[in-house]
Amino acid sequence: MDDDFGTGPLISADELAATLGRVTVLDVRYVMGGPAGRGEHAAGHVPGAAYVDLDDDLADPPGVGGRHPLPDEDRFEAAMRRAGVDPDRPVVVYDDWQGRAAARAWWLLRFHGHSDVRVLDGGWTAWRDGGHPVETGETGPVPGGFTVSPTKQMPAIGAGEVLGVEVLVDARAPERFRGETEPVDPVAGRVPGAVNVPTTANLDEDGRFLPPDRLREAYARVGADEATTVAAYCGSGVTAAHDVLAMEVAGIRAALYPGSWSEWVTDPERPVETG
């Protein structure tokens, strides 16, 4: 992407509008527990944006690996090619969930070797509020040539490594972190020793990411900085990518625990903490 747009993982609606036609845009609108976003995409999307389904394209079926295990690499590669992703063309991803689903797509593309992926800061709301053009109907992107790299570019950890991380960040809402409620998974609580930075703490009142210095302060309060080993988890590994993205903006490289709480609790021998 042009140097005018910087090198960070976020892009503004105005910046995207200025570079349409030179980037691949992916619409990953998603509502947890709700209908897929394909209908929303057809009703209106960023011009040229291809729809990517989080459940079908960005995750494997639920199982012992959790509710949203990482997708099979061949299936992910095929999905990205269908969406028009090329290895040497910048990609911008957006949603209408304040970046939570878009962060999953950003992380997977970066993890599998794409070097230039941005999240639209403020998502679909920012695009519409900025008065930018809207396209309707289905899109038929030219198939891309993206290939999954055997060398992964973002850190990830498994269940066996979780307890060895210096700072383990739980991205869920505080009441779920404390184990006071658990609306989705069969066991309430958290991984012992985890600290809580809910995804809402990454955002301002307009649903955009806080500036880097504010994010550094937020994560420093729980002991996470560039000098510590940091990982993030959530319920199923989706919204944790939002915390990983926020830390990337802040200059902190954090690993993702993809299985997250939904995988952790499949083994009753794994410890659980509440309170």
PDB file of C-alpha atoms in Angstrom:
ATOM      1  CA  MET A   1       0.000   0.000   0.000  1.00  0.00           C
ATOM      2  CA  ASP A   2       1.161   3.546  -0.636  1.00  0.00           C
ATOM      3  CA  ASP A   3       3.334   5.108   2.045  1.00  0.00           C
ATOM      4  CA  ASP A   4       0.603   7.761   2.410  1.00  0.00           C
ATOM      5  CA  PHE A   5      -1.405   5.199   4.356  1.00  0.00           C
ATOM      6  CA  GLY A   6       1.290   4.351   6.882  1.00  0.00           C
ATOM      7  CA  THR A   7       2.400   0.918   7.960  1.00  0.00           C
ATOM      8  CA  GLY A   8       0.124   0.087  10.894  1.00  0.00           C
ATOM      9  CA  PRO A   9      -2.627  -2.540  10.946  1.00  0.00           C
ATOM     10  CA  LEU A  10      -5.490  -0.006  10.746  1.00  0.00           C
ATOM     11  CA  ILE A  11      -6.818   2.142   7.914  1.00  0.00           C
ATOM     12  CA  SER A  12      -9.398   4.933   8.102  1.00  0.00           C
ATOM     13  CA  ALA A  13     -12.500   5.131   5.930  1.00  0.00           C
ATOM     14  CA  ASP A  14     -11.114   8.176   4.121  1.00  0.00           C
ATOM     15  CA  GLU A  15      -7.837   6.385   3.431  1.00  0.00           C
ATOM     16  CA  LEU A  16      -9.657   3.355   2.083  1.00  0.00           C
ATOM     17  CA  ALA A  17     -11.846   5.533  -0.125  1.00  0.00           C
ATOM     18  CA  ALA A  18      -8.708   7.098  -1.596  1.00  0.00           C
ATOM     19  CA  THR A  19      -7.193   3.734  -2.454  1.00  0.00           C
ATOM     20  CA  LEU A  20     -10.215   1.744  -3.695  1.00  0.00           C
ATOM     21  CA  GLY A  21      -9.315  -0.204  -6.803  1.00  0.00           C
ATOM     22  CA  ARG A  22      -5.769  -0.768  -5.597  1.00  0.00           C
ATOM     23  CA  VAL A  23      -6.632  -2.997  -2.637  1.00  0.00           C
ATOM     24  CA  THR A  24      -8.679  -6.140  -2.088  1.00  0.00           C
ATOM     25  CA  VAL A  25     -11.571  -5.471   0.301  1.00  0.00           C
ATOM     26  CA  LEU A  26     -13.180  -8.235   2.364  1.00  0.00           C
ATOM     27  CA  ASP A  27     -16.544  -7.841   4.106  1.00  0.00           C
ATOM     28  CA  VAL A  28     -16.592 -10.122   7.159  1.00  0.00           C
ATOM     29  CA  ARG A  29     -19.747  -8.828   8.824  1.00  0.00           C
ATOM     30  CA  TYR A  30     -20.852 -11.242  11.515  1.00  0.00           C
ATOM     31  CA  VAL A  31     -23.057 -11.355  14.596  1.00  0.00           C
ATOM     32  CA  MET A  32     -22.322 -14.042  17.176  1.00  0.00           C
ATOM     33  CA  GLY A  33     -25.313 -16.359  17.328  1.00  0.00           C
ATOM     34  CA  GLY A  34     -27.091 -14.458  14.560  1.00  0.00           C
ATOM     35  CA  PRO A  35     -27.541 -14.988  10.832  1.00  0.00           C
ATOM     36  CA  ALA A  36     -24.590 -14.862   8.463  1.00  0.00           C
ATOM     37  CA  GLY A  37     -23.810 -11.452   7.036  1.00  0.00           C
ATOM     38  CA  ARG A  38     -24.278 -12.336   3.370  1.00  0.00           C
ATOM     39  CA  GLY A  39     -27.666 -10.623   3.276  1.00  0.00           C
ATOM     40  CA  GLU A  40     -26.204  -7.474   4.809  1.00  0.00           C
ATOM     41  CA  HIS A  41     -23.441  -7.578   2.212  1.00  0.00           C
ATOM     42  CA  ALA A  42     -25.922  -7.821  -0.656  1.00  0.00           C
ATOM     43  CA  ALA A  43     -27.921  -4.915   0.789  1.00  0.00           C
ATOM     44  CA  GLY A  44     -24.873  -2.657   0.768  1.00  0.00           C
ATOM     45  CA  HIS A  45     -21.094  -2.922   0.960  1.00  0.00           C
ATOM     46  CA  VAL A  46     -17.856  -1.120   0.188  1.00  0.00           C
ATOM     47  CA  PRO A  47     -17.573  -1.135  -3.613  1.00  0.00           C
ATOM     48  CA  GLY A  48     -15.832  -4.282  -4.822  1.00  0.00           C
ATOM     49  CA  ALA A  49     -15.805  -5.945  -1.397  1.00  0.00           C
ATOM     50  CA  ALA A  50     -16.131  -9.726  -1.413  1.00  0.00           C
ATOM     51  CA  TYR A  51     -18.118 -11.368   1.360  1.00  0.00           C
ATOM     52  CA  VAL A  52     -16.240 -13.782   3.642  1.00  0.00           C
ATOM     53  CA  ASP A  53     -18.226 -15.935   6.083  1.00  0.00           C
ATOM     54  CA  LEU A  54     -16.598 -16.218   9.501  1.00  0.00           C
ATOM     55  CA  ASP A  55     -18.068 -19.625  10.369  1.00  0.00           C
ATOM     56  CA  ASP A  56     -17.494 -21.182   6.938  1.00  0.00           C
ATOM     57  CA  ASP A  57     -14.256 -19.529   5.815  1.00  0.00           C
ATOM     58  CA  LEU A  58     -12.437 -18.385   8.964  1.00  0.00           C
ATOM     59  CA  ALA A  59     -13.049 -21.355  11.275  1.00  0.00           C
ATOM     60  CA  ASP A  60     -13.411 -25.118  11.320  1.00  0.00           C
ATOM     61  CA  PRO A  61     -16.526 -26.755  12.777  1.00  0.00           C
ATOM     62  CA  PRO A  62     -16.796 -26.790  16.598  1.00  0.00           C
ATOM     63  CA  GLY A  63     -15.139 -29.668  18.419  1.00  0.00           C
ATOM     64  CA  VAL A  64     -12.391 -30.478  20.890  1.00  0.00           C
ATOM     65  CA  GLY A  65     -10.476 -27.495  19.494  1.00  0.00           C
ATOM     66  CA  GLY A  66     -13.207 -25.118  20.649  1.00  0.00           C
ATOM     67  CA  ARG A  67     -16.148 -23.350  19.063  1.00  0.00           C
ATOM     68  CA  HIS A  68     -14.116 -21.609  16.339  1.00  0.00           C
ATOM     69  CA  PRO A  69     -10.967 -23.665  15.707  1.00  0.00           C
ATOM     70  CA  LEU A  70      -8.534 -22.325  13.133  1.00  0.00           C
ATOM     71  CA  PRO A  71      -9.701 -23.268   9.635  1.00  0.00           C
ATOM     72  CA  ASP A  72      -8.098 -26.066   7.704  1.00  0.00           C
ATOM     73  CA  GLU A  73      -5.285 -24.431   5.748  1.00  0.00           C
ATOM     74  CA  ASP A  74      -6.414 -25.708   2.341  1.00  0.00           C
ATOM     75  CA  ARG A  75      -9.981 -24.530   2.982  1.00  0.00           C
ATOM     76  CA  PHE A  76      -8.784 -21.118   4.136  1.00  0.00           C
ATOM     77  CA  GLU A  77      -6.510 -20.757   1.119  1.00  0.00           C
ATOM     78  CA  ALA A  78      -9.375 -21.655  -1.225  1.00  0.00           C
ATOM     79  CA  ALA A  79     -11.715 -19.185   0.495  1.00  0.00           C
ATOM     80  CA  MET A  80      -9.188 -16.353   0.204  1.00  0.00           C
ATOM     81  CA  ARG A  81      -8.595 -17.126  -3.450  1.00  0.00           C
ATOM     82  CA  ARG A  82     -12.346 -17.064  -4.127  1.00  0.00           C
ATOM     83  CA  ALA A  83     -12.464 -13.656  -2.441  1.00  0.00           C
ATOM     84  CA  GLY A  84      -9.771 -12.350  -4.782  1.00  0.00           C
ATOM     85  CA  VAL A  85      -6.848 -12.232  -2.343  1.00  0.00           C
ATOM     86  CA  ASP A  86      -3.409 -12.054  -3.953  1.00  0.00           C
ATOM     87  CA  PRO A  87      -0.136 -12.246  -2.018  1.00  0.00           C
ATOM     88  CA  ASP A  88       1.246  -8.997  -3.441  1.00  0.00           C
ATOM     89  CA  ARG A  89      -1.911  -6.864  -3.248  1.00  0.00           C
ATOM     90  CA  PRO A  90      -2.910  -5.119   0.007  1.00  0.00           C
ATOM     91  CA  VAL A  91      -6.040  -6.379   1.764  1.00  0.00           C
ATOM     92  CA  VAL A  92      -8.506  -4.354   3.851  1.00  0.00           C
ATOM     93  CA  VAL A  93     -11.057  -6.180   6.025  1.00  0.00           C
ATOM     94  CA  TYR A  94     -14.100  -4.730   7.744  1.00  0.00           C
ATOM     95  CA  ASP A  95     -17.192  -5.703   9.724  1.00  0.00           C
ATOM     96  CA  ASP A  96     -19.976  -4.037  11.700  1.00  0.00           C
ATOM     97  CA  TRP A  97     -18.893  -5.507  15.053  1.00  0.00           C
ATOM     98  CA  GLN A  98     -16.320  -2.833  15.974  1.00  0.00           C
ATOM     99  CA  GLY A  99     -13.530  -4.844  14.355  1.00  0.00           C
ATOM    100  CA  ARG A 100     -13.938  -8.113  16.228  1.00  0.00           C
ATOM    101  CA  ALA A 101     -14.656 -10.334  13.214  1.00  0.00           C
ATOM    102  CA  ALA A 102     -12.361  -8.280  10.989  1.00  0.00           C
ATOM    103  CA  ALA A 103      -9.535  -8.836  13.476  1.00  0.00           C
ATOM    104  CA  ARG A 104      -9.948 -12.605  13.050  1.00  0.00           C
ATOM    105  CA  ALA A 105      -9.567 -12.255   9.258  1.00  0.00           C
ATOM    106  CA  TRP A 106      -6.609  -9.879   9.705  1.00  0.00           C
ATOM    107  CA  TRP A 107      -4.885 -12.300  12.052  1.00  0.00           C
ATOM    108  CA  LEU A 108      -5.439 -15.361   9.859  1.00  0.00           C
ATOM    109  CA  LEU A 109      -4.121 -13.643   6.736  1.00  0.00           C
ATOM    110  CA  ARG A 110      -1.093 -12.325   8.594  1.00  0.00           C
ATOM    111  CA  PHE A 111      -0.532 -15.695  10.329  1.00  0.00           C
ATOM    112  CA  HIS A 112      -0.576 -17.475   6.981  1.00  0.00           C
ATOM    113  CA  GLY A 113       1.909 -15.113   5.390  1.00  0.00           C
ATOM    114  CA  HIS A 114       0.156 -12.114   3.835  1.00  0.00           C
ATOM    115  CA  SER A 115       2.365  -9.109   4.530  1.00  0.00           C
ATOM    116  CA  ASP A 116      -0.093  -6.205   4.102  1.00  0.00           C
ATOM    117  CA  VAL A 117      -3.483  -6.528   5.772  1.00  0.00           C
ATOM    118  CA  ARG A 118      -5.418  -3.664   7.388  1.00  0.00           C
ATOM    119  CA  VAL A 119      -8.611  -3.449   9.415  1.00  0.00           C
ATOM    120  CA  LEU A 120     -11.005  -0.644   8.545  1.00  0.00           C
ATOM    121  CA  ASP A 121     -11.110   1.402  11.737  1.00  0.00           C
ATOM    122  CA  GLY A 122     -14.752   1.934  12.685  1.00  0.00           C
ATOM    123  CA  GLY A 123     -15.876  -0.620  10.117  1.00  0.00           C
ATOM    124  CA  TRP A 124     -19.043  -0.351   8.068  1.00  0.00           C
ATOM    125  CA  THR A 125     -20.401   2.392  10.329  1.00  0.00           C
ATOM    126  CA  ALA A 126     -17.397   4.619   9.686  1.00  0.00           C
ATOM    127  CA  TRP A 127     -17.679   3.982   5.953  1.00  0.00           C
ATOM    128  CA  ARG A 128     -21.351   4.983   5.820  1.00  0.00           C
ATOM    129  CA  ASP A 129     -20.975   7.904   8.223  1.00  0.00           C
ATOM    130  CA  GLY A 130     -18.153   9.226   6.050  1.00  0.00           C
ATOM    131  CA  GLY A 131     -20.512   9.487   3.082  1.00  0.00           C
ATOM    132  CA  HIS A 132     -18.524   7.034   0.982  1.00  0.00           C
ATOM    133  CA  PRO A 133     -20.050   5.121  -1.931  1.00  0.00           C
ATOM    134  CA  VAL A 134     -22.073   1.974  -1.340  1.00  0.00           C
ATOM    135  CA  GLU A 135     -22.505  -0.894  -3.770  1.00  0.00           C
ATOM    136  CA  THR A 136     -25.360  -3.412  -3.626  1.00  0.00           C
ATOM    137  CA  GLY A 137     -25.866  -6.943  -4.903  1.00  0.00           C
ATOM    138  CA  GLU A 138     -23.481  -9.846  -5.171  1.00  0.00           C
ATOM    139  CA  THR A 139     -19.840  -9.404  -6.111  1.00  0.00           C
ATOM    140  CA  GLY A 140     -17.819 -11.704  -8.357  1.00  0.00           C
ATOM    141  CA  PRO A 141     -14.166 -10.999  -7.669  1.00  0.00           C
ATOM    142  CA  VAL A 142     -11.468 -12.247  -9.992  1.00  0.00           C
ATOM    143  CA  PRO A 143      -9.963 -15.278  -8.204  1.00  0.00           C
ATOM    144  CA  GLY A 144      -6.710 -14.516  -6.439  1.00  0.00           C
ATOM    145  CA  GLY A 145      -3.475 -16.423  -6.069  1.00  0.00           C
ATOM    146  CA  PHE A 146      -2.999 -16.329  -2.298  1.00  0.00           C
ATOM    147  CA  THR A 147      -1.010 -19.284  -0.977  1.00  0.00           C
ATOM    148  CA  VAL A 148      -0.730 -20.277   2.664  1.00  0.00           C
ATOM    149  CA  SER A 149       2.879 -19.940   3.783  1.00  0.00           C
ATOM    150  CA  PRO A 150       4.513 -22.829   5.660  1.00  0.00           C
ATOM    151  CA  THR A 151       6.266 -20.210   7.804  1.00  0.00           C
ATOM    152  CA  LYS A 152       3.763 -18.546  10.110  1.00  0.00           C
ATOM    153  CA  GLN A 153       4.083 -14.791  10.597  1.00  0.00           C
ATOM    154  CA  MET A 154       2.050 -14.296  13.810  1.00  0.00           C
ATOM    155  CA  PRO A 155       2.642 -16.166  17.077  1.00  0.00           C
ATOM    156  CA  ALA A 156       0.095 -18.686  18.317  1.00  0.00           C
ATOM    157  CA  ILE A 157       0.067 -21.009  21.311  1.00  0.00           C
ATOM    158  CA  GLY A 158      -1.742 -24.198  22.239  1.00  0.00           C
ATOM    159  CA  ALA A 159      -3.376 -25.269  25.478  1.00  0.00           C
ATOM    160  CA  GLY A 160      -0.144 -26.816  26.731  1.00  0.00           C
ATOM    161  CA  GLU A 161       1.683 -23.478  26.540  1.00  0.00           C
ATOM    162  CA  VAL A 162      -0.966 -21.222  28.062  1.00  0.00           C
ATOM    163  CA  LEU A 163       0.112 -21.433  31.702  1.00  0.00           C
ATOM    164  CA  GLY A 164       3.713 -20.577  30.799  1.00  0.00           C
ATOM    165  CA  VAL A 165       2.898 -17.149  29.347  1.00  0.00           C
ATOM    166  CA  GLU A 166       4.001 -14.192  31.501  1.00  0.00           C
ATOM    167  CA  VAL A 167       0.875 -12.122  30.768  1.00  0.00           C
ATOM    168  CA  LEU A 168      -2.243 -13.956  29.616  1.00  0.00           C
ATOM    169  CA  VAL A 169      -4.945 -11.512  28.533  1.00  0.00           C
ATOM    170  CA  ASP A 170      -8.615 -12.512  28.630  1.00  0.00           C
ATOM    171  CA  ALA A 171     -10.603 -10.445  26.116  1.00  0.00           C
ATOM    172  CA  ARG A 172     -14.074 -11.369  27.398  1.00  0.00           C
ATOM    173  CA  ALA A 173     -16.479  -9.138  29.299  1.00  0.00           C
ATOM    174  CA  PRO A 174     -15.531  -8.684  32.978  1.00  0.00           C
ATOM    175  CA  GLU A 175     -18.460 -10.714  34.310  1.00  0.00           C
ATOM    176  CA  ARG A 176     -17.438 -13.704  32.187  1.00  0.00           C
ATOM    177  CA  PHE A 177     -13.800 -13.259  33.213  1.00  0.00           C
ATOM    178  CA  ARG A 178     -14.834 -13.373  36.869  1.00  0.00           C
ATOM    179  CA  GLY A 179     -17.003 -16.432  36.279  1.00  0.00           C
ATOM    180  CA  GLU A 180     -20.187 -14.691  37.406  1.00  0.00           C
ATOM    181  CA  THR A 181     -21.952 -15.709  34.205  1.00  0.00           C
ATOM    182  CA  GLU A 182     -21.227 -17.896  31.203  1.00  0.00           C
ATOM    183  CA  PRO A 183     -23.806 -17.588  28.431  1.00  0.00           C
ATOM    184  CA  VAL A 184     -22.060 -19.781  25.855  1.00  0.00           C
ATOM    185  CA  ASP A 185     -19.600 -22.319  27.260  1.00  0.00           C
ATOM    186  CA  PRO A 186     -20.415 -25.126  29.741  1.00  0.00           C
ATOM    187  CA  VAL A 187     -18.006 -23.957  32.464  1.00  0.00           C
ATOM    188  CA  ALA A 188     -17.680 -20.454  33.932  1.00  0.00           C
ATOM    189  CA  GLY A 189     -14.388 -18.885  34.969  1.00  0.00           C
ATOM    190  CA  ARG A 190     -10.989 -18.132  33.505  1.00  0.00           C
ATOM    191  CA  VAL A 191      -7.561 -19.596  32.986  1.00  0.00           C
ATOM    192  CA  PRO A 192      -5.658 -19.216  36.290  1.00  0.00           C
ATOM    193  CA  GLY A 193      -3.469 -16.117  36.387  1.00  0.00           C
ATOM    194  CA  ALA A 194      -5.172 -14.398  33.449  1.00  0.00           C
ATOM    195  CA  VAL A 195      -5.787 -10.653  33.429  1.00  0.00           C
ATOM    196  CA  ASN A 196      -8.781  -8.942  31.854  1.00  0.00           C
ATOM    197  CA  VAL A 197      -8.743  -6.423  29.005  1.00  0.00           C
ATOM    198  CA  PRO A 198     -12.205  -6.659  27.409  1.00  0.00           C
ATOM    199  CA  THR A 199     -12.358  -5.695  23.758  1.00  0.00           C
ATOM    200  CA  THR A 200     -14.445  -2.637  24.646  1.00  0.00           C
ATOM    201  CA  ALA A 201     -11.358  -1.202  26.393  1.00  0.00           C
ATOM    202  CA  ASN A 202      -9.631  -0.978  22.997  1.00  0.00           C
ATOM    203  CA  LEU A 203     -12.195   1.425  21.551  1.00  0.00           C
ATOM    204  CA  ASP A 204     -13.335   5.016  21.868  1.00  0.00           C
ATOM    205  CA  GLU A 205     -16.951   6.156  22.072  1.00  0.00           C
ATOM    206  CA  ASP A 206     -17.241   5.999  18.261  1.00  0.00           C
ATOM    207  CA  GLY A 207     -16.116   2.379  18.061  1.00  0.00           C
ATOM    208  CA  ARG A 208     -12.672   3.229  16.714  1.00  0.00           C
ATOM    209  CA  PHE A 209      -9.424   1.978  18.189  1.00  0.00           C
ATOM    210  CA  LEU A 210      -7.770   4.189  20.757  1.00  0.00           C
ATOM    211  CA  PRO A 211      -4.474   5.810  19.711  1.00  0.00           C
ATOM    212  CA  PRO A 212      -1.284   3.807  20.314  1.00  0.00           C
ATOM    213  CA  ASP A 213      -0.264   5.640  23.489  1.00  0.00           C
ATOM    214  CA  ARG A 214      -3.673   5.063  25.102  1.00  0.00           C
ATOM    215  CA  LEU A 215      -3.553   1.386  24.174  1.00  0.00           C
ATOM    216  CA  ARG A 216      -0.029   1.047  25.579  1.00  0.00           C
ATOM    217  CA  GLU A 217      -1.289   2.525  28.850  1.00  0.00           C
ATOM    218  CA  ALA A 218      -4.272   0.155  28.957  1.00  0.00           C
ATOM    219  CA  TYR A 219      -2.114  -2.926  28.510  1.00  0.00           C
ATOM    220  CA  ALA A 220       0.666  -1.664  30.760  1.00  0.00           C
ATOM    221  CA  ARG A 221      -1.882  -1.606  33.589  1.00  0.00           C
ATOM    222  CA  VAL A 222      -2.093  -5.410  33.386  1.00  0.00           C
ATOM    223  CA  GLY A 223       1.657  -5.875  32.919  1.00  0.00           C
ATOM    224  CA  ALA A 224       1.698  -6.368  29.149  1.00  0.00           C
ATOM    225  CA  ASP A 225       4.435  -4.596  27.228  1.00  0.00           C
ATOM    226  CA  GLU A 226       7.020  -5.308  24.558  1.00  0.00           C
ATOM    227  CA  ALA A 227       9.386  -6.795  27.170  1.00  0.00           C
ATOM    228  CA  THR A 228       7.001  -9.541  28.324  1.00  0.00           C
ATOM    229  CA  THR A 229       5.648 -12.679  26.696  1.00  0.00           C
ATOM    230  CA  VAL A 230       1.971 -11.965  26.084  1.00  0.00           C
ATOM    231  CA  ALA A 231      -0.909 -14.034  24.750  1.00  0.00           C
ATOM    232  CA  ALA A 232      -4.627 -13.406  24.417  1.00  0.00           C
ATOM    233  CA  TYR A 233      -7.677 -15.624  24.572  1.00  0.00           C
ATOM    234  CA  CYS A 234     -11.457 -15.183  24.714  1.00  0.00           C
ATOM    235  CA  GLY A 235     -14.424 -17.510  24.459  1.00  0.00           C
ATOM    236  CA  SER A 236     -13.679 -19.142  21.122  1.00  0.00           C
ATOM    237  CA  GLY A 237     -10.603 -17.395  19.716  1.00  0.00           C
ATOM    238  CA  VAL A 238     -12.402 -14.785  17.616  1.00  0.00           C
ATOM    239  CA  THR A 239     -12.575 -11.646  19.768  1.00  0.00           C
ATOM    240  CA  ALA A 240      -9.149 -12.362  21.281  1.00  0.00           C
ATOM    241  CA  ALA A 241      -7.748 -11.340  17.899  1.00  0.00           C
ATOM    242  CA  HIS A 242      -9.176  -7.877  18.653  1.00  0.00           C
ATOM    243  CA  ASP A 243      -6.876  -7.627  21.682  1.00  0.00           C
ATOM    244  CA  VAL A 244      -3.965  -8.956  19.605  1.00  0.00           C
ATOM    245  CA  LEU A 245      -4.711  -6.263  17.011  1.00  0.00           C
ATOM    246  CA  ALA A 246      -4.933  -3.551  19.674  1.00  0.00           C
ATOM    247  CA  MET A 247      -1.589  -4.628  21.091  1.00  0.00           C
ATOM    248  CA  GLU A 248      -0.104  -4.613  17.589  1.00  0.00           C
ATOM    249  CA  VAL A 249      -1.241  -0.982  17.270  1.00  0.00           C
ATOM    250  CA  ALA A 250       0.446  -0.331  20.629  1.00  0.00           C
ATOM    251  CA  GLY A 251       3.713  -1.955  19.520  1.00  0.00           C
ATOM    252  CA  ILE A 252       3.257  -5.135  21.583  1.00  0.00           C
ATOM    253  CA  ARG A 253       3.543  -8.456  19.772  1.00  0.00           C
ATOM    254  CA  ALA A 254       1.106 -10.900  21.383  1.00  0.00           C
ATOM    255  CA  ALA A 255       0.350 -14.527  20.626  1.00  0.00           C
ATOM    256  CA  LEU A 256      -3.164 -15.827  20.092  1.00  0.00           C
ATOM    257  CA  TYR A 257      -4.522 -18.880  21.888  1.00  0.00           C
ATOM    258  CA  PRO A 258      -6.959 -19.917  19.126  1.00  0.00           C
ATOM    259  CA  GLY A 259      -8.836 -22.584  21.091  1.00  0.00           C
ATOM    260  CA  SER A 260      -9.445 -20.164  23.952  1.00  0.00           C
ATOM    261  CA  TRP A 261     -11.868 -20.865  26.801  1.00  0.00           C
ATOM    262  CA  SER A 262     -14.097 -23.123  24.701  1.00  0.00           C
ATOM    263  CA  GLU A 263     -11.178 -25.491  24.130  1.00  0.00           C
ATOM    264  CA  TRP A 264      -9.710 -25.081  27.614  1.00  0.00           C
ATOM    265  CA  VAL A 265     -12.837 -26.411  29.321  1.00  0.00           C
ATOM    266  CA  THR A 266     -13.103 -29.528  27.128  1.00  0.00           C
ATOM    267  CA  ASP A 267     -10.546 -31.139  29.446  1.00  0.00           C
ATOM    268  CA  PRO A 268     -11.821 -31.317  33.067  1.00  0.00           C
ATOM    269  CA  GLU A 269      -8.223 -31.715  34.268  1.00  0.00           C
ATOM    270  CA  ARG A 270      -7.364 -28.158  33.238  1.00  0.00           C
ATOM    271  CA  PRO A 271      -7.580 -25.711  36.140  1.00  0.00           C
ATOM    272  CA  VAL A 272     -10.251 -23.007  36.363  1.00  0.00           C
ATOM    273  CA  GLU A 273     -10.236 -19.827  38.431  1.00  0.00           C
ATOM    274  CA  THR A 274     -13.176 -17.619  39.432  1.00  0.00           C
ATOM    275  CA  GLY A 275     -13.731 -14.455  41.411  1.00  0.00           C
TER     276      GLY A 275
END
